[in-house]
Amino acid sequence: MTLLPARIPEIPEDRAGIVPARLARKVGPLFGVTWEDGPFGPRTWVSDHSRITLSEIARGAPQPTRSQSVRPAAGEVWGIIDRVGVTAQRGNLPNEIANATLNRFGPDTRSAVLLTAVNRLLDPVRRSIDDALSLLRDATGAPLDPELRLAAWAALVVETFRSQPALVAAGTGARTVQRELMSAWDLPRADSLGSTPFTRCEISSSDRPRSPSQPNELELVDATFAALGLDDPSGPELARRLRHDEIVDRLLRRLRAAGSLQDSSHLWLSERRPGEVVVEALVPPTRLVHEFVGQVLPATPDPPLPRPPDAATLGTAPPLSRRATLLALLGVVRHVLATPRRRERHRTGAVEVAERTAELAESVLADDDPVRAVVRCRAALIIVQCLRHSTEHDLSAPLNTLLTAAGDCIDAYRAGSLDRGATAEILGAANIEINAIRRHNAGRQPGLPSPGVLDERLRASWRVWFDAVELDPGRVTEPGPGMVGFHLHNYAAFLASHPGSPEDLALAMRLYRSVVIPARQEFRDRGGPDEPLRHALQIASRAAGAQAAAALAEGSPERARGHAAEGLGWIRSVLEEPGTDAVLTATTEQAYRLALLAAPAVLLAAELDAPGTRPDDRALVAELLGHARRWERSTPAGVTGTHARHVEIEDLQRRLDALVGPETAEPRGEPEHAHPPR
């Protein structure tokens, strides 16, 4: 069901492992981990770790409140009624854990019990992360650059959280409590104290080792981070410990924020089967990992990409370790490509790593393993992203792989082997790239499906996406719960790419006005980055421009000017952002995309003399086209004249020449200076 799942353990033979395993069997279902063979079957709850009681943990099920007068059926000792565990008078639920066993844990009994159980439930995942990190090497066979090792680690921790958010959140909360309570002074005694006795609750030095019943580490992060080897082993112990705490705590804070409106992730309560209540999570992993790594480690200028292990080596690892290794490989590549300048340098290498990783998935994962479809889809996404800018690249095979892998993900979702959050994340990303090929490549390059065929495929895929996030597509223009409005941008962008469909454009505009832009504005106001809002405003301006062109074709110039003015206002707010000039002057694909979204909005408004136009807007359009041409010239496709979107630049240039006259048109070369802030 999930990609890196927690597992209910068997009861071991060794005495030391019996209690942790019993606790795991109680805690798992309380925090969304299904135990098919447990006394309650597949029933699960989504407990709040700050509110659950020690008694409920011992029972393995929530207790009725005092106002709930429920009893099991006549003749039965216990039962689950209204989702609470009830018993006959003085009865017990199956295999309840005695208070004497629980009270051995501390210093905070509930947190220590929870942390012990979570560590046991996530132990297979923790071991798979260790295995994956040990297998990651660069092309020379050396360990990965520290930044990339950290990115791989963070990508796997994020995927583990996404697979069982409630359980990881419980472990995180318990870890925090335990570490605070166990951060005690260790003070030497002065000789003047002599033989003064100290009571149990006083501060006194002690060299007693910490008991296993006093855990203070979430092994998923603490043990695996220690194995990364990011610190100088000869350095001071205190410095290493503080660095460990700082980096691990920062990632855990990011994950805790994912369940709130402070993060762009969308989490919601759902029921997979009757009684199986879980938290589903749509988490954008690349942005989260990239921002985290950038905050804690200085970027390496040009780190070597990972070299995937050979199939024979990876094939001997446990199945969960194979999953983790493949997910980590693509997580590292996506982190590298998230930096615009690195993206330019590593296109070819990223394609090679993605192709090899997809081949590995075919070799080492079972046909019905959902990670196989997800890895193939993510690898195809990387390949398409790196190649679709040039008509020289044959996109037919990568696109076919992407379509097939996305279809396999849909099949896995419908079969119940891929959870809702993972389905929504991978389909949303696939739909973006397929739509880009539909708009810019299909119909121009041989071997590709027609734009109409891809459009139908996309509409079907978006229907599955809406089903996965449990949202009614007929009510998308109403503000939705949580952060779903943030993620509706990609659907609105798809609708906005249909200038010949008044219905699609009208719906896109309503989505941007009432849902997407307000959600992303609120996200930024809460301290989130500016980029998501800027991107939404850029695409919204394209939808407004398409509506203006349609109105003009219908003989309604005033309505056209109104739409053009709205689009101009949106794009003007982007161009006036303090960081926009730096984006535009960089020779990156990010600058190219911004220029080709901003120039049409400004030019159309100038052509229609829409409200808000300025005398120097014609020069601004010329400058934006210059930025686009500069990036084209920096790529092989630009040198050979095979850039997939070059026709857009030429069309905009013809319109600009017609507006200002060929004698007064701005030079078509590279702009010498950034346009002053507007």
PDB file of N, CA, C and O in Angstrom, residues 70-81 86-94:
ATOM      1  N   VAL A  70     -21.313   2.047  26.596  1.00  0.00           N
ATOM      2  CA  VAL A  70     -21.364   0.957  25.624  1.00  0.00           C
ATOM      3  C   VAL A  70     -20.787  -0.297  26.261  1.00  0.00           C
ATOM      4  O   VAL A  70     -19.837  -0.250  27.039  1.00  0.00           O
ATOM      5  N   ARG A  71     -21.366  -1.426  25.936  1.00  0.00           N
ATOM      6  CA  ARG A  71     -20.935  -2.715  26.451  1.00  0.00           C
ATOM      7  C   ARG A  71     -20.943  -3.731  25.311  1.00  0.00           C
ATOM      8  O   ARG A  71     -21.703  -3.576  24.339  1.00  0.00           O
ATOM      9  N   PRO A  72     -20.108  -4.759  25.404  1.00  0.00           N
ATOM     10  CA  PRO A  72     -20.142  -5.791  24.362  1.00  0.00           C
ATOM     11  C   PRO A  72     -21.459  -6.545  24.391  1.00  0.00           C
ATOM     12  O   PRO A  72     -22.225  -6.482  25.355  1.00  0.00           O
ATOM     13  N   ALA A  73     -21.715  -7.236  23.314  1.00  0.00           N
ATOM     14  CA  ALA A  73     -22.952  -8.011  23.216  1.00  0.00           C
ATOM     15  C   ALA A  73     -22.983  -9.084  24.312  1.00  0.00           C
ATOM     16  O   ALA A  73     -21.955  -9.509  24.842  1.00  0.00           O
ATOM     17  N   ALA A  74     -24.180  -9.482  24.636  1.00  0.00           N
ATOM     18  CA  ALA A  74     -24.364 -10.482  25.691  1.00  0.00           C
ATOM     19  C   ALA A  74     -23.549 -11.728  25.387  1.00  0.00           C
ATOM     20  O   ALA A  74     -23.560 -12.253  24.265  1.00  0.00           O
ATOM     21  N   GLY A  75     -22.843 -12.206  26.390  1.00  0.00           N
ATOM     22  CA  GLY A  75     -22.040 -13.407  26.239  1.00  0.00           C
ATOM     23  C   GLY A  75     -20.653 -13.161  25.699  1.00  0.00           C
ATOM     24  O   GLY A  75     -19.842 -14.093  25.634  1.00  0.00           O
ATOM     25  N   GLU A  76     -20.332 -11.922  25.296  1.00  0.00           N
ATOM     26  CA  GLU A  76     -19.009 -11.614  24.766  1.00  0.00           C
ATOM     27  C   GLU A  76     -18.189 -10.889  25.820  1.00  0.00           C
ATOM     28  O   GLU A  76     -18.703 -10.081  26.599  1.00  0.00           O
ATOM     29  N   VAL A  77     -16.888 -11.163  25.831  1.00  0.00           N
ATOM     30  CA  VAL A  77     -15.995 -10.548  26.815  1.00  0.00           C
ATOM     31  C   VAL A  77     -15.593  -9.143  26.386  1.00  0.00           C
ATOM     32  O   VAL A  77     -15.428  -8.256  27.217  1.00  0.00           O
ATOM     33  N   TRP A  78     -15.420  -8.940  25.073  1.00  0.00           N
ATOM     34  CA  TRP A  78     -14.994  -7.631  24.586  1.00  0.00           C
ATOM     35  C   TRP A  78     -15.563  -7.404  23.185  1.00  0.00           C
ATOM     36  O   TRP A  78     -16.075  -8.325  22.535  1.00  0.00           O
ATOM     37  N   GLY A  79     -15.446  -6.155  22.723  1.00  0.00           N
ATOM     38  CA  GLY A  79     -15.894  -5.820  21.382  1.00  0.00           C
ATOM     39  C   GLY A  79     -15.439  -4.420  21.006  1.00  0.00           C
ATOM     40  O   GLY A  79     -15.007  -3.632  21.855  1.00  0.00           O
ATOM     41  N   ILE A  80     -15.496  -4.115  19.709  1.00  0.00           N
ATOM     42  CA  ILE A  80     -15.218  -2.771  19.212  1.00  0.00           C
ATOM     43  C   ILE A  80     -16.558  -2.180  18.792  1.00  0.00           C
ATOM     44  O   ILE A  80     -17.186  -2.648  17.834  1.00  0.00           O
ATOM     45  N   ILE A  81     -16.998  -1.165  19.526  1.00  0.00           N
ATOM     46  CA  ILE A  81     -18.291  -0.532  19.272  1.00  0.00           C
ATOM     47  C   ILE A  81     -18.065   0.965  19.123  1.00  0.00           C
ATOM     48  O   ILE A  81     -17.446   1.599  19.987  1.00  0.00           O
ATOM     49  N   VAL A  86     -14.414  -1.951  24.086  1.00  0.00           N
ATOM     50  CA  VAL A  86     -15.211  -2.098  25.310  1.00  0.00           C
ATOM     51  C   VAL A  86     -15.124  -3.533  25.795  1.00  0.00           C
ATOM     52  O   VAL A  86     -14.912  -4.476  25.022  1.00  0.00           O
ATOM     53  N   THR A  87     -15.287  -3.702  27.105  1.00  0.00           N
ATOM     54  CA  THR A  87     -15.213  -5.034  27.703  1.00  0.00           C
ATOM     55  C   THR A  87     -16.366  -5.228  28.675  1.00  0.00           C
ATOM     56  O   THR A  87     -16.997  -4.271  29.129  1.00  0.00           O
ATOM     57  N   ALA A  88     -16.633  -6.476  28.974  1.00  0.00           N
ATOM     58  CA  ALA A  88     -17.583  -6.779  30.039  1.00  0.00           C
ATOM     59  C   ALA A  88     -16.964  -6.359  31.371  1.00  0.00           C
ATOM     60  O   ALA A  88     -15.781  -6.038  31.453  1.00  0.00           O
ATOM     61  N   GLN A  89     -17.755  -6.350  32.403  1.00  0.00           N
ATOM     62  CA  GLN A  89     -17.271  -5.886  33.697  1.00  0.00           C
ATOM     63  C   GLN A  89     -16.021  -6.657  34.118  1.00  0.00           C
ATOM     64  O   GLN A  89     -15.981  -7.873  34.111  1.00  0.00           O
ATOM     65  N   ARG A  90     -14.977  -5.883  34.456  1.00  0.00           N
ATOM     66  CA  ARG A  90     -13.678  -6.405  34.867  1.00  0.00           C
ATOM     67  C   ARG A  90     -13.023  -7.273  33.784  1.00  0.00           C
ATOM     68  O   ARG A  90     -12.156  -8.098  34.077  1.00  0.00           O
ATOM     69  N   GLY A  91     -13.442  -7.094  32.548  1.00  0.00           N
ATOM     70  CA  GLY A  91     -12.820  -7.843  31.457  1.00  0.00           C
ATOM     71  C   GLY A  91     -11.671  -7.076  30.832  1.00  0.00           C
ATOM     72  O   GLY A  91     -11.438  -5.898  31.118  1.00  0.00           O
ATOM     73  N   ASN A  92     -10.927  -7.735  29.957  1.00  0.00           N
ATOM     74  CA  ASN A  92      -9.789  -7.127  29.267  1.00  0.00           C
ATOM     75  C   ASN A  92      -9.926  -7.323  27.765  1.00  0.00           C
ATOM     76  O   ASN A  92     -10.574  -8.270  27.300  1.00  0.00           O
ATOM     77  N   LEU A  93      -9.291  -6.423  27.021  1.00  0.00           N
ATOM     78  CA  LEU A  93      -9.114  -6.657  25.592  1.00  0.00           C
ATOM     79  C   LEU A  93      -8.010  -7.693  25.409  1.00  0.00           C
ATOM     80  O   LEU A  93      -7.239  -7.967  26.342  1.00  0.00           O
ATOM     81  N   PRO A  94      -7.903  -8.297  24.215  1.00  0.00           N
ATOM     82  CA  PRO A  94      -6.913  -9.367  24.024  1.00  0.00           C
ATOM     83  C   PRO A  94      -5.486  -8.893  24.294  1.00  0.00           C
ATOM     84  O   PRO A  94      -5.056  -7.841  23.812  1.00  0.00           O
TER      85      PRO A  94
END
